[in-house]
Tab-separated table of C-alpha atoms in Angstrom:
chain	number	residue	atom	x	y	z
A	1	ASP	CA	14.609	4.024	-46.634
A	2	LYS	CA	16.946	1.789	-48.445
A	3	THR	CA	16.989	-1.865	-47.445
A	4	GLN	CA	19.132	-4.927	-47.902
A	5	MET	CA	17.185	-8.321	-48.054
A	6	PHE	CA	18.354	-11.274	-45.876
A	7	GLU	CA	18.192	-15.073	-46.574
A	8	VAL	CA	17.649	-17.355	-43.201
A	9	VAL	CA	17.408	-20.530	-42.390
A	10	VAL	CA	14.933	-21.065	-39.827
A	11	PRO	CA	16.511	-22.635	-36.630
A	12	LYS	CA	15.353	-25.967	-35.332
A	13	GLY	CA	12.805	-26.080	-33.083
A	14	VAL	CA	11.256	-22.833	-33.807
A	15	LYS	CA	7.579	-23.001	-34.612
A	16	PRO	CA	4.975	-20.961	-37.065
A	17	GLY	CA	4.462	-17.564	-35.548
A	18	HIS	CA	7.688	-17.814	-32.693
A	19	PRO	CA	10.490	-15.412	-32.984
A	20	PHE	CA	14.049	-16.429	-32.796
A	21	ALA	CA	17.396	-13.906	-32.830
A	22	LEU	CA	19.804	-13.973	-35.469
A	23	MET	CA	23.293	-12.158	-36.844
A	24	ALA	CA	22.220	-9.839	-39.954
A	25	GLY	CA	25.306	-7.969	-40.725
A	26	GLY	CA	26.571	-7.935	-37.652
A	27	VAL	CA	23.727	-6.584	-36.039
A	28	ARG	CA	21.262	-8.978	-33.290
A	29	VAL	CA	17.777	-8.885	-34.910
A	30	LEU	CA	14.467	-9.996	-33.855
A	31	VAL	CA	12.764	-12.238	-36.477
A	32	THR	CA	9.624	-13.695	-36.376
A	33	CYS	CA	9.146	-17.399	-38.312
A	34	PRO	CA	5.812	-16.636	-41.138
A	35	LYS	CA	2.970	-19.007	-40.217
A	36	ASN	CA	3.575	-20.676	-43.051
A	37	ALA	CA	7.125	-22.037	-43.001
A	38	SER	CA	8.682	-24.056	-40.459
A	39	ALA	CA	11.823	-25.033	-39.143
A	40	GLY	CA	14.448	-25.831	-41.913
A	41	GLN	CA	12.751	-23.452	-44.717
A	42	LYS	CA	14.335	-20.450	-45.859
A	43	ILE	CA	12.959	-16.972	-45.457
A	44	ARG	CA	13.542	-13.848	-46.598
A	45	PHE	CA	13.247	-10.200	-45.214
A	46	HIS	CA	14.504	-6.870	-45.428
A	47	LEU	CA	16.753	-4.737	-42.774
A	48	PRO	CA	17.512	-1.072	-43.345
A	49	SER	CA	20.591	-0.139	-44.922
A	50	GLU	CA	21.355	2.166	-42.033
A	51	LEU	CA	21.097	-0.478	-39.522
A	52	VAL	CA	23.441	-3.109	-40.774
A	53	ASN	CA	26.915	-2.863	-41.329
A	54	ARG	CA	28.363	-5.605	-43.777
A	55	THR	CA	30.851	-6.298	-40.837
A	56	ASN	CA	30.228	-9.351	-37.901
A	57	ASP	CA	32.913	-7.519	-36.424
A	58	VAL	CA	30.967	-6.223	-33.270
A	59	SER	CA	33.595	-4.193	-31.743
A	60	ASN	CA	33.835	-1.991	-35.272
A	61	ASN	CA	29.328	-2.302	-35.288
A	62	PRO	CA	28.672	0.294	-32.386
A	63	ILE	CA	24.846	-0.353	-33.627
A	64	ALA	CA	25.594	-4.479	-32.617
A	65	LYS	CA	26.157	-3.377	-29.218
A	66	ILE	CA	22.731	-2.804	-28.861
A	67	LYS	CA	22.300	-6.584	-26.949
A	68	LEU	CA	25.729	-5.572	-25.484
A	69	SER	CA	24.407	-2.436	-23.809
A	70	TYR	CA	21.082	-3.675	-22.539
A	71	ASP	CA	21.864	-7.190	-20.653
A	72	LYS	CA	19.722	-7.621	-17.341
A	73	ASP	CA	19.061	-10.626	-15.767
A	74	GLY	CA	19.288	-12.487	-18.812
A	75	TRP	CA	16.940	-10.070	-20.632
A	76	SER	CA	17.899	-8.065	-23.473
A	77	ARG	CA	17.007	-5.378	-25.556
A	78	THR	CA	17.129	-6.331	-29.083
A	79	ILE	CA	15.475	-4.836	-32.486
A	80	ARG	CA	12.278	-6.373	-34.118
A	81	ALA	CA	12.477	-6.585	-37.791
A	82	THR	CA	9.024	-6.402	-38.499
A	83	ASP	CA	9.463	-2.888	-37.651
A	84	MET	CA	12.669	-2.113	-36.129
A	85	LYS	CA	10.832	-1.271	-32.410
A	86	PHE	CA	13.432	-2.112	-29.434
A	87	GLN	CA	11.930	-5.209	-27.710
A	88	TRP	CA	13.068	-7.118	-24.637
A	89	THR	CA	14.314	-10.468	-25.019
A	90	ARG	CA	15.173	-12.863	-23.151
A	91	PHE	CA	17.663	-15.927	-24.866
A	92	ASP	CA	18.065	-19.458	-22.833
A	93	GLU	CA	21.182	-21.334	-22.081
A	94	LYS	CA	21.659	-22.159	-25.703
A	95	GLY	CA	20.844	-18.631	-27.042
A	96	ASP	CA	17.743	-19.686	-28.732
A	97	VAL	CA	15.128	-17.333	-27.585
A	98	ASP	CA	13.274	-18.233	-24.438
A	99	THR	CA	9.324	-18.586	-25.886
A	100	ARG	CA	8.107	-19.587	-22.291
A	101	THR	CA	4.889	-17.908	-21.477
A	102	ARG	CA	4.266	-19.485	-17.852
A	103	PHE	CA	5.350	-17.372	-14.948
A	104	ASP	CA	8.741	-18.446	-13.690
A	105	MET	CA	10.334	-16.847	-10.694
A	106	ASP	CA	13.537	-16.693	-11.758
A	107	ARG	CA	13.340	-15.611	-15.588
A	108	SER	CA	9.973	-14.158	-16.220
A	109	ALA	CA	9.795	-10.170	-16.539
A	110	TYR	CA	7.347	-7.419	-17.588
A	111	VAL	CA	7.634	-4.484	-18.677
A	112	LEU	CA	5.619	-0.892	-18.262
A	113	LYS	CA	3.454	-0.194	-21.556
A	114	ILE	CA	1.467	2.695	-21.998
A	115	ASP	CA	-1.462	3.264	-24.871
A	116	PHE	CA	-1.841	6.316	-25.509
A	117	TYR	CA	-5.616	6.928	-26.585
A	118	GLY	CA	-6.557	10.350	-29.015
A	119	ASN	CA	-4.986	12.664	-31.306
A	120	GLU	CA	-0.954	12.698	-30.882
A	121	ASN	CA	-1.616	16.804	-30.827
A	122	ASP	CA	-3.836	16.845	-28.245
A	123	ARG	CA	-2.808	19.116	-25.775
A	124	MET	CA	-3.537	16.976	-22.700
A	125	ARG	CA	-3.351	13.064	-24.299
A	126	THR	CA	-4.968	10.390	-21.917
A	127	GLY	CA	-3.732	6.963	-22.089
A	128	LYS	CA	-3.409	3.646	-20.061
A	129	CYS	CA	-0.365	1.805	-18.478
A	130	SER	CA	-0.763	-2.130	-17.853
A	131	LEU	CA	2.450	-4.802	-17.203
A	132	VAL	CA	3.058	-6.948	-19.998
A	133	THR	CA	5.186	-9.130	-21.400
A	134	PRO	CA	8.116	-8.111	-22.781
A	135	ASP	CA	7.156	-9.358	-26.251
A	136	LYS	CA	4.475	-6.532	-25.933
A	137	GLY	CA	5.896	-3.696	-24.390
A	138	VAL	CA	7.719	-1.904	-27.569
A	139	VAL	CA	9.569	1.058	-27.983
A	140	ASP	CA	9.723	3.074	-30.884
A	141	SER	CA	13.569	3.770	-32.208
A	142	LYS	CA	13.053	7.117	-33.915
A	143	ILE	CA	12.155	10.347	-33.361
A	144	LYS	CA	10.822	13.524	-34.854
A	145	SER	CA	11.534	17.048	-34.930
A	146	VAL	CA	9.584	19.733	-34.258
A	147	THR	CA	8.880	20.167	-38.228
A	148	GLY	CA	8.287	16.293	-38.098
A	149	THR	CA	11.029	15.308	-40.239
A	150	ASP	CA	13.284	12.424	-38.539
A	151	LEU	CA	15.654	13.812	-35.529
A	152	VAL	CA	16.986	10.716	-34.527
A	153	SER	CA	17.168	7.286	-35.856
A	154	TYR	CA	17.651	3.401	-34.306
A	155	SER	CA	21.479	3.863	-35.392
A	156	ASP	CA	21.742	7.291	-33.549
A	157	ILE	CA	19.761	5.818	-30.265
A	158	ALA	CA	22.602	3.148	-30.785
A	159	GLU	CA	25.353	5.033	-31.657
A	160	ALA	CA	24.825	6.722	-27.727
A	161	GLN	CA	24.093	3.635	-26.147
A	162	THR	CA	27.733	2.703	-25.824
A	163	LYS	CA	28.652	6.600	-25.152
A	164	THR	CA	30.027	7.413	-21.395
A	165	TYR	CA	27.585	8.664	-18.740
A	166	GLU	CA	28.656	12.124	-19.240
A	167	ASP	CA	28.743	11.887	-23.228
A	168	LYS	CA	24.855	10.261	-22.806
A	169	ILE	CA	24.373	13.194	-20.938
A	170	GLN	CA	25.316	15.834	-23.307
A	171	TRP	CA	24.054	13.834	-26.229
A	172	PHE	CA	20.744	13.629	-24.292
A	173	GLN	CA	20.778	17.698	-23.591
A	174	ASP	CA	21.614	18.121	-27.203
A	175	THR	CA	18.637	16.546	-28.609
A	176	CYS	CA	16.180	17.727	-26.270
A	177	ALA	CA	17.586	21.380	-27.758
A	178	GLN	CA	16.501	20.374	-30.765
A	179	LEU	CA	13.182	19.641	-29.786
A	180	CYS	CA	13.157	23.192	-27.822
A	181	VAL	CA	10.744	25.572	-29.417
A	182	GLU	CA	12.590	28.173	-30.821
A	183	TRP	CA	12.067	31.572	-28.306
A	184	ASN	CA	11.023	33.395	-31.954
A	185	GLU	CA	8.100	31.180	-31.688
A	186	GLY	CA	6.649	31.690	-28.496
A	187	HIS	CA	8.182	31.360	-24.841
A	188	MET	CA	6.423	31.025	-21.889
A	189	ARG	CA	6.148	33.262	-18.275
A	190	MET	CA	5.189	31.509	-15.238
A	191	ASN	CA	4.166	34.296	-12.729
A	192	VAL	CA	3.512	32.503	-8.866
A	193	ARG	CA	3.325	33.732	-5.213
A	194	ARG	CA	6.042	32.138	-2.896
A	195	ASP	CA	2.866	31.780	-0.026
A	196	PHE	CA	1.448	29.722	-2.693
A	197	LEU	CA	4.044	28.149	-4.785
A	198	LEU	CA	2.399	24.676	-5.290
A	199	SER	CA	-1.510	25.933	-6.137
A	200	ASP	CA	-0.448	28.596	-8.498
A	201	SER	CA	2.511	26.141	-9.981
A	202	MET	CA	0.039	23.383	-10.858
A	203	GLU	CA	-2.468	26.110	-12.024
A	204	ALA	CA	-0.045	27.284	-14.571
A	205	VAL	CA	1.675	24.097	-15.464
A	206	MET	CA	-1.392	22.370	-15.957
A	207	SER	CA	-3.101	25.070	-18.417
A	208	LEU	CA	-0.208	24.720	-20.941
A	209	SER	CA	-0.225	22.564	-24.250
A	210	ARG	CA	2.116	19.824	-24.897
A	211	LYS	CA	4.045	22.346	-27.229
A	212	ASP	CA	4.311	24.714	-24.421
A	213	LEU	CA	5.880	22.680	-21.986
A	214	ARG	CA	9.339	22.329	-24.791
A	215	LYS	CA	9.152	26.354	-25.014
A	216	VAL	CA	11.614	28.492	-22.866
A	217	TRP	CA	10.047	29.148	-19.125
A	218	ARG	CA	10.582	32.349	-17.488
A	219	PHE	CA	9.855	32.466	-13.954
A	220	GLU	CA	9.055	35.735	-11.339
A	221	PHE	CA	7.796	35.504	-7.695
A	222	ILE	CA	5.432	38.155	-7.659
A	223	GLY	CA	6.107	40.801	-5.393
A	224	GLU	CA	9.334	40.043	-5.867
A	225	ALA	CA	12.660	42.143	-7.740
A	226	GLY	CA	14.443	39.914	-10.055
A	227	ILE	CA	15.432	38.252	-13.257
A	228	ASP	CA	15.576	34.915	-14.078
A	229	ALA	CA	18.543	34.237	-15.469
A	230	GLY	CA	18.645	30.343	-14.568
A	231	GLY	CA	18.699	31.138	-11.018
A	232	LEU	CA	14.622	31.796	-10.444
A	233	ALA	CA	13.957	28.982	-12.502
A	234	ARG	CA	16.792	26.811	-10.265
A	235	GLU	CA	14.979	27.403	-7.046
A	236	TRP	CA	11.680	27.286	-8.346
A	237	PHE	CA	12.137	23.198	-9.420
A	238	GLU	CA	14.009	22.632	-6.109
A	239	LEU	CA	11.069	24.530	-3.618
A	240	VAL	CA	8.229	22.419	-5.944
A	241	THR	CA	9.485	19.282	-5.998
A	242	GLU	CA	10.893	19.363	-2.570
A	243	GLU	CA	6.978	20.348	-1.761
A	244	ILE	CA	4.914	17.566	-3.808
A	245	PHE	CA	7.806	14.650	-2.379
A	246	ASP	CA	7.109	16.203	0.848
A	247	PRO	CA	5.477	12.898	2.769
A	248	ASP	CA	2.650	15.652	5.298
A	249	MET	CA	1.294	15.850	1.909
A	250	GLY	CA	0.311	12.566	1.721
A	251	LEU	CA	1.281	11.727	-2.379
A	252	TRP	CA	4.096	10.019	-1.635
A	253	GLN	CA	5.506	8.006	1.003
A	254	THR	CA	9.128	7.060	2.644
A	255	SER	CA	9.724	3.505	1.429
A	256	ALA	CA	10.170	0.776	4.049
A	257	THR	CA	13.165	-0.790	3.117
A	258	ASN	CA	14.896	2.695	1.902
A	259	GLN	CA	14.296	5.690	3.970
A	260	MET	CA	16.078	7.758	1.580
A	261	CYS	CA	13.652	7.131	-1.383
A	262	MET	CA	9.952	7.691	-2.036
A	263	GLN	CA	7.377	5.230	-3.191
A	264	ILE	CA	3.571	6.111	-4.551
A	265	ASN	CA	1.169	6.814	-1.518
A	266	PRO	CA	-1.616	4.107	-2.869
A	267	ALA	CA	-3.610	6.223	-0.898
A	268	SER	CA	-3.309	9.366	-1.831
A	269	GLY	CA	-7.047	10.077	-2.748
A	270	ILE	CA	-7.426	10.628	0.825
A	271	SER	CA	-5.321	12.582	1.574
A	272	CYS	CA	-6.024	14.586	-1.974
A	273	PRO	CA	-9.618	13.327	-2.638
A	274	ASP	CA	-10.123	16.291	-5.419
A	275	ASP	CA	-7.005	16.762	-7.024
A	276	HIS	CA	-4.241	13.618	-6.080
A	277	LEU	CA	-4.435	12.443	-9.863
A	278	ILE	CA	-4.187	15.952	-11.285
A	279	TYR	CA	-1.058	16.177	-8.484
A	280	PHE	CA	0.188	13.435	-10.550
A	281	ARG	CA	0.114	14.637	-14.085
A	282	PHE	CA	1.596	17.819	-12.445
A	283	ILE	CA	4.791	15.941	-11.083
A	284	GLY	CA	5.088	14.201	-14.123
A	285	ARG	CA	5.508	17.165	-16.221
A	286	ILE	CA	7.763	18.536	-13.827
A	287	MET	CA	10.363	16.044	-13.966
A	288	GLY	CA	10.125	15.636	-17.676
A	289	LYS	CA	10.559	19.150	-18.095
A	290	ALA	CA	13.808	19.535	-15.146
A	291	MET	CA	15.312	16.720	-17.450
A	292	PHE	CA	14.551	18.544	-20.610
A	293	ASP	CA	15.679	21.886	-19.270
A	294	ARG	CA	19.043	20.534	-17.117
A	295	GLN	CA	17.445	20.932	-13.802
A	296	LEU	CA	17.284	18.770	-11.113
A	297	VAL	CA	14.841	17.543	-9.144
A	298	LYS	CA	14.190	16.831	-5.213
A	299	GLY	CA	13.466	13.510	-4.281
A	300	HIS	CA	14.431	9.897	-4.967
A	301	MET	CA	12.379	7.675	-6.174
A	302	VAL	CA	12.778	3.505	-5.369
A	303	LYS	CA	13.914	1.550	-8.055
A	304	HIS	CA	11.540	0.228	-9.911
A	305	LEU	CA	9.644	3.447	-10.448
A	306	TYR	CA	12.963	4.357	-12.454
A	307	LYS	CA	12.131	1.021	-14.280
A	308	HIS	CA	8.491	2.108	-15.203
A	309	ILE	CA	10.019	5.071	-16.603
A	310	LEU	CA	12.344	3.609	-18.820
A	311	GLY	CA	10.011	0.610	-20.368
A	312	TRP	CA	13.116	-2.016	-18.396
A	313	PRO	CA	12.034	-6.114	-17.246
A	314	ILE	CA	10.529	-5.682	-13.464
A	315	MET	CA	11.207	-9.742	-12.037
A	316	PHE	CA	10.212	-10.860	-8.930
A	317	ASN	CA	13.380	-10.248	-7.370
A	318	ASP	CA	12.479	-5.836	-7.517
A	319	LEU	CA	9.552	-7.060	-4.887
A	320	LYS	CA	12.174	-7.439	-2.537
A	321	ASP	CA	13.384	-4.047	-2.436
A	322	ILE	CA	10.148	-2.524	-1.935
A	323	ASP	CA	8.778	-5.157	1.006
A	324	GLU	CA	11.191	-7.849	1.920
A	325	GLU	CA	9.124	-9.485	4.510
A	326	TYR	CA	6.550	-9.667	1.988
A	327	TYR	CA	8.872	-11.078	-0.863
A	328	ASN	CA	10.122	-13.851	1.746
A	329	SER	CA	7.010	-15.074	2.168
A	330	LEU	CA	5.931	-15.696	-1.358
A	331	LYS	CA	8.880	-17.513	-1.421
A	332	GLY	CA	8.419	-19.645	1.788
A	333	LEU	CA	4.918	-20.578	-0.018
A	334	LYS	CA	6.253	-22.075	-3.369
A	335	ASP	CA	9.156	-23.893	-0.719
A	336	MET	CA	6.102	-25.368	1.235
A	337	GLY	CA	5.301	-27.141	-2.748
A	338	ALA	CA	2.359	-29.194	-1.700
A	339	ASP	CA	1.666	-28.015	1.872
A	340	VAL	CA	0.307	-24.705	0.464
A	341	GLU	CA	-3.217	-25.775	0.234
A	342	TYR	CA	-2.952	-26.134	3.711
A	343	VAL	CA	-2.400	-21.729	4.386
A	344	GLY	CA	-5.585	-20.846	3.298
A	345	VAL	CA	-4.676	-18.115	1.048
A	346	ASP	CA	-6.428	-17.745	-1.760
A	347	PHE	CA	-6.219	-14.621	-4.528
A	348	THR	CA	-7.053	-11.663	-2.943
A	349	VAL	CA	-4.563	-9.356	-0.521
A	350	MET	CA	-6.109	-7.209	2.396
A	351	GLU	CA	-5.106	-3.505	2.311
A	352	GLU	CA	-5.237	-1.346	5.314
A	353	THR	CA	-5.551	2.573	4.928
A	354	MET	CA	-6.408	4.566	8.198
A	355	GLY	CA	-7.704	1.660	9.934
A	356	VAL	CA	-9.886	0.547	7.550
A	357	LYS	CA	-9.259	-3.029	5.927
A	358	ARG	CA	-11.073	-4.161	2.510
A	359	THR	CA	-10.220	-7.149	0.427
A	360	VAL	CA	-8.456	-6.711	-3.177
A	361	GLU	CA	-9.400	-9.155	-5.289
A	362	LEU	CA	-5.799	-9.757	-7.738
A	363	VAL	CA	-7.782	-11.552	-10.217
A	364	PRO	CA	-11.730	-11.792	-11.349
A	365	CYS	CA	-13.356	-13.734	-8.465
A	366	GLY	CA	-10.290	-14.501	-6.794
A	367	ALA	CA	-11.946	-14.920	-3.668
A	368	ASP	CA	-13.079	-17.793	-4.748
A	369	ILE	CA	-9.864	-19.373	-6.086
A	370	ASP	CA	-7.713	-21.377	-3.297
A	371	VAL	CA	-3.825	-21.391	-3.983
A	372	THR	CA	-2.488	-24.460	-4.702
A	373	GLU	CA	0.947	-26.032	-5.774
A	374	ASP	CA	-0.321	-25.697	-9.338
A	375	ASN	CA	-2.041	-22.619	-9.384
A	376	LEU	CA	1.019	-20.691	-7.481
A	377	PRO	CA	2.828	-19.341	-10.162
A	378	GLU	CA	-0.217	-17.480	-11.092
A	379	TYR	CA	-0.750	-16.410	-7.490
A	380	ILE	CA	2.813	-15.029	-7.142
A	381	GLU	CA	2.764	-13.445	-10.284
A	382	ALA	CA	-0.267	-11.475	-9.761
A	383	CYS	CA	1.087	-10.192	-6.569
A	384	LEU	CA	3.583	-8.951	-8.462
A	385	LYS	CA	1.836	-6.890	-10.293
A	386	TYR	CA	-0.184	-5.959	-7.905
A	387	ARG	CA	2.724	-4.256	-5.729
A	388	MET	CA	4.246	-3.206	-9.278
A	389	LEU	CA	1.069	-1.399	-10.338
A	390	GLY	CA	-2.498	-2.473	-9.265
A	391	ARG	CA	-2.219	-0.420	-5.899
A	392	TYR	CA	-1.318	2.896	-7.691
A	393	GLU	CA	-1.783	1.946	-10.896
A	394	ASP	CA	-4.079	5.655	-11.328
A	395	GLN	CA	-1.528	7.300	-9.509
A	396	LEU	CA	1.588	6.427	-12.057
A	397	ASN	CA	-0.072	6.094	-14.980
A	398	GLU	CA	-0.919	10.306	-15.053
A	399	LEU	CA	2.936	10.482	-13.643
A	400	LEU	CA	4.009	9.130	-17.063
A	401	LEU	CA	1.485	10.500	-19.161
A	402	GLY	CA	3.036	13.863	-17.960
A	403	PHE	CA	6.638	12.511	-17.912
A	404	PHE	CA	6.019	11.723	-21.724
A	405	ASP	CA	3.847	14.800	-22.417
A	406	VAL	CA	7.878	16.423	-22.353
A	407	ILE	CA	10.161	13.235	-22.943
A	408	PRO	CA	10.003	11.564	-25.922
A	409	GLU	CA	9.852	7.847	-25.095
A	410	PRO	CA	12.975	6.639	-27.675
A	411	LEU	CA	14.906	9.275	-26.030
A	412	LEU	CA	15.320	7.428	-22.620
A	413	THR	CA	16.498	4.166	-24.167
A	414	ILE	CA	20.287	5.038	-24.083
A	415	PHE	CA	20.287	5.449	-19.725
A	416	ASP	CA	19.841	2.697	-17.414
A	417	PHE	CA	17.982	2.947	-14.596
A	418	GLN	CA	20.666	4.041	-12.542
A	419	GLU	CA	21.692	6.672	-15.160
A	420	LEU	CA	18.247	8.031	-14.803
A	421	GLU	CA	18.298	8.868	-10.984
A	422	LEU	CA	21.335	10.112	-11.395
A	423	LEU	CA	20.088	12.677	-14.298
A	424	MET	CA	16.990	13.599	-12.771
A	425	CYS	CA	18.555	13.859	-9.468
A	426	GLY	CA	22.000	14.792	-9.998
A	427	LEU	CA	25.644	13.633	-8.909
A	428	PRO	CA	25.805	13.883	-5.138
A	429	GLU	CA	29.103	15.471	-3.327
A	430	ILE	CA	30.276	12.325	-1.655
A	431	ASP	CA	32.013	13.015	1.276
A	432	MET	CA	34.549	9.716	1.381
A	433	GLU	CA	35.649	10.497	4.716
A	434	ASP	CA	32.023	10.084	6.190
A	435	TRP	CA	31.138	7.084	4.131
A	436	GLN	CA	34.054	5.031	5.874
A	437	GLN	CA	33.094	6.204	9.405
A	438	ASN	CA	29.617	5.117	8.963
A	439	THR	CA	29.688	2.204	6.931
A	440	GLU	CA	29.237	-1.270	8.892
A	441	TYR	CA	31.398	-4.531	8.844
A	442	SER	CA	30.552	-8.011	9.132
A	443	GLY	CA	31.813	-11.513	8.397
A	444	GLU	CA	35.554	-11.661	9.013
A	445	TYR	CA	36.158	-7.912	8.753
A	446	ASP	CA	33.982	-7.445	11.911
A	447	ARG	CA	36.541	-7.225	14.299
A	448	GLU	CA	39.181	-4.940	12.204
A	449	GLY	CA	36.854	-3.181	10.755
A	450	PRO	CA	37.953	-0.473	8.421
A	451	ASN	CA	41.948	-1.584	9.672
A	452	HIS	CA	41.579	-5.057	7.969
A	453	GLU	CA	43.861	-5.204	5.155
A	454	VAL	CA	41.235	-6.016	2.544
A	455	CYS	CA	39.301	-3.023	3.442
A	456	VAL	CA	42.159	-0.796	3.376
A	457	TRP	CA	42.465	-1.909	-0.110
A	458	PHE	CA	39.071	-1.278	-0.524
A	459	TRP	CA	38.502	2.017	0.105
A	460	GLU	CA	42.123	3.132	-1.395
A	461	ILE	CA	40.039	1.521	-4.862
A	462	VAL	CA	37.454	3.208	-4.016
A	463	THR	CA	39.048	6.796	-3.538
A	464	GLU	CA	40.154	7.050	-6.797
A	465	TYR	CA	37.185	6.387	-8.603
A	466	ASP	CA	35.591	9.205	-10.157
A	467	HIS	CA	32.753	11.661	-9.088
A	468	GLU	CA	30.048	8.876	-11.209
A	469	MET	CA	31.373	5.821	-10.022
A	470	LYS	CA	31.278	6.414	-6.596
A	471	ALA	CA	27.898	7.474	-7.115
A	472	ARG	CA	27.365	4.114	-8.735
A	473	LEU	CA	28.971	3.035	-5.750
A	474	LEU	CA	26.899	4.352	-3.993
A	475	GLN	CA	23.540	3.419	-5.082
A	476	PHE	CA	24.309	-0.126	-5.032
A	477	VAL	CA	25.255	-0.212	-1.895
A	478	THR	CA	22.424	1.771	-0.071
A	479	GLY	CA	19.600	1.664	-2.838
A	480	THR	CA	19.897	5.189	-3.966
């Protein structure tokens, strides 16, 4: 690839080995100060010519909109100059890269990273997921085609990020179609018994290679007449995902803060002791294949799981969405100041499963570490990591491995977590009359309710929204 050289002066205050952001040809990139350089010195680096546009007008440079398209709680997704990978970066009030290392409840974030082991062409890859600081959770900005050539580049992704939701879906589906194995190279026939749908389906899907997952699937319910022209596939995805998300199966449970959303059951191993992790790899593959084949999943997950799939920043405030009481109790510890040491808290949590209690150490030898004002940030950090991943790390690890068996991770970088949920579960048919009748009013709107002038204006505006905007508003007020 052709490159262009840039020469810049290391900004004041930047130390050797620390990153700083700059505009290169109208594109915000992340550069690391060489260890043999210091503030005030000139350094040189190269960027691909395809990336940079010789204009500083952001409005005419879609690639420069990467930063504008992905701003979340002060975190922005930028391009790293060293390897052209996407990385989340937080900027302080002056626009400089925030390099703080100690946990801060209002600013710190973690992203989920998955490290793959073994050969890329293995039938079933292994790997390990973990929550890391955003500088370590990078995502590739290129996708290879089935023949090994470059199919999608960072410029393609950057341009897709600026599209409308409908156009993003079209771009995503068109790209998946190019990744699909051609019919004459092989296709898969899925024969399942309706009475044993889940077990037959899991056995069939888990026997497939990663290449098979991108082939065309045709379905047949044994003993039933019918040709799969699309209807049987749609029914299969609906029935399988509906059954596997059923709380009675023990793999998932309803969220304590939103009964419409499902979260991973930390005790799934008790419900399915022999194969619960296989089921999570299976559902990961099904979710990925559903997106790949333009099918829908019958199950809404809690918000932070969509963020984990996307590798989006997880912050302390995200804890409120899964356990508001626990979130408030941790905030209360911070408000206690030096008196927190008298509460008698250590670096452990108590878990109860089917009436049996057990102590879980949040850090090595956590039972021997008392929480004080000095180490409270580390305690809250450990609690956040445990609730967001540690409780069900093995299950989520398998789900993600299965999901990325089908969908290339860079392909998801064009979506936010709300768009991902809409893509996986579909745009709902929203009954505006039912929505208005089941809306609660409080404060100054309590007495007049929907007859208040402001509420009348509100519903007039919402009624004029298109389908996507209504769905996004409903996501915002209900969580799904």
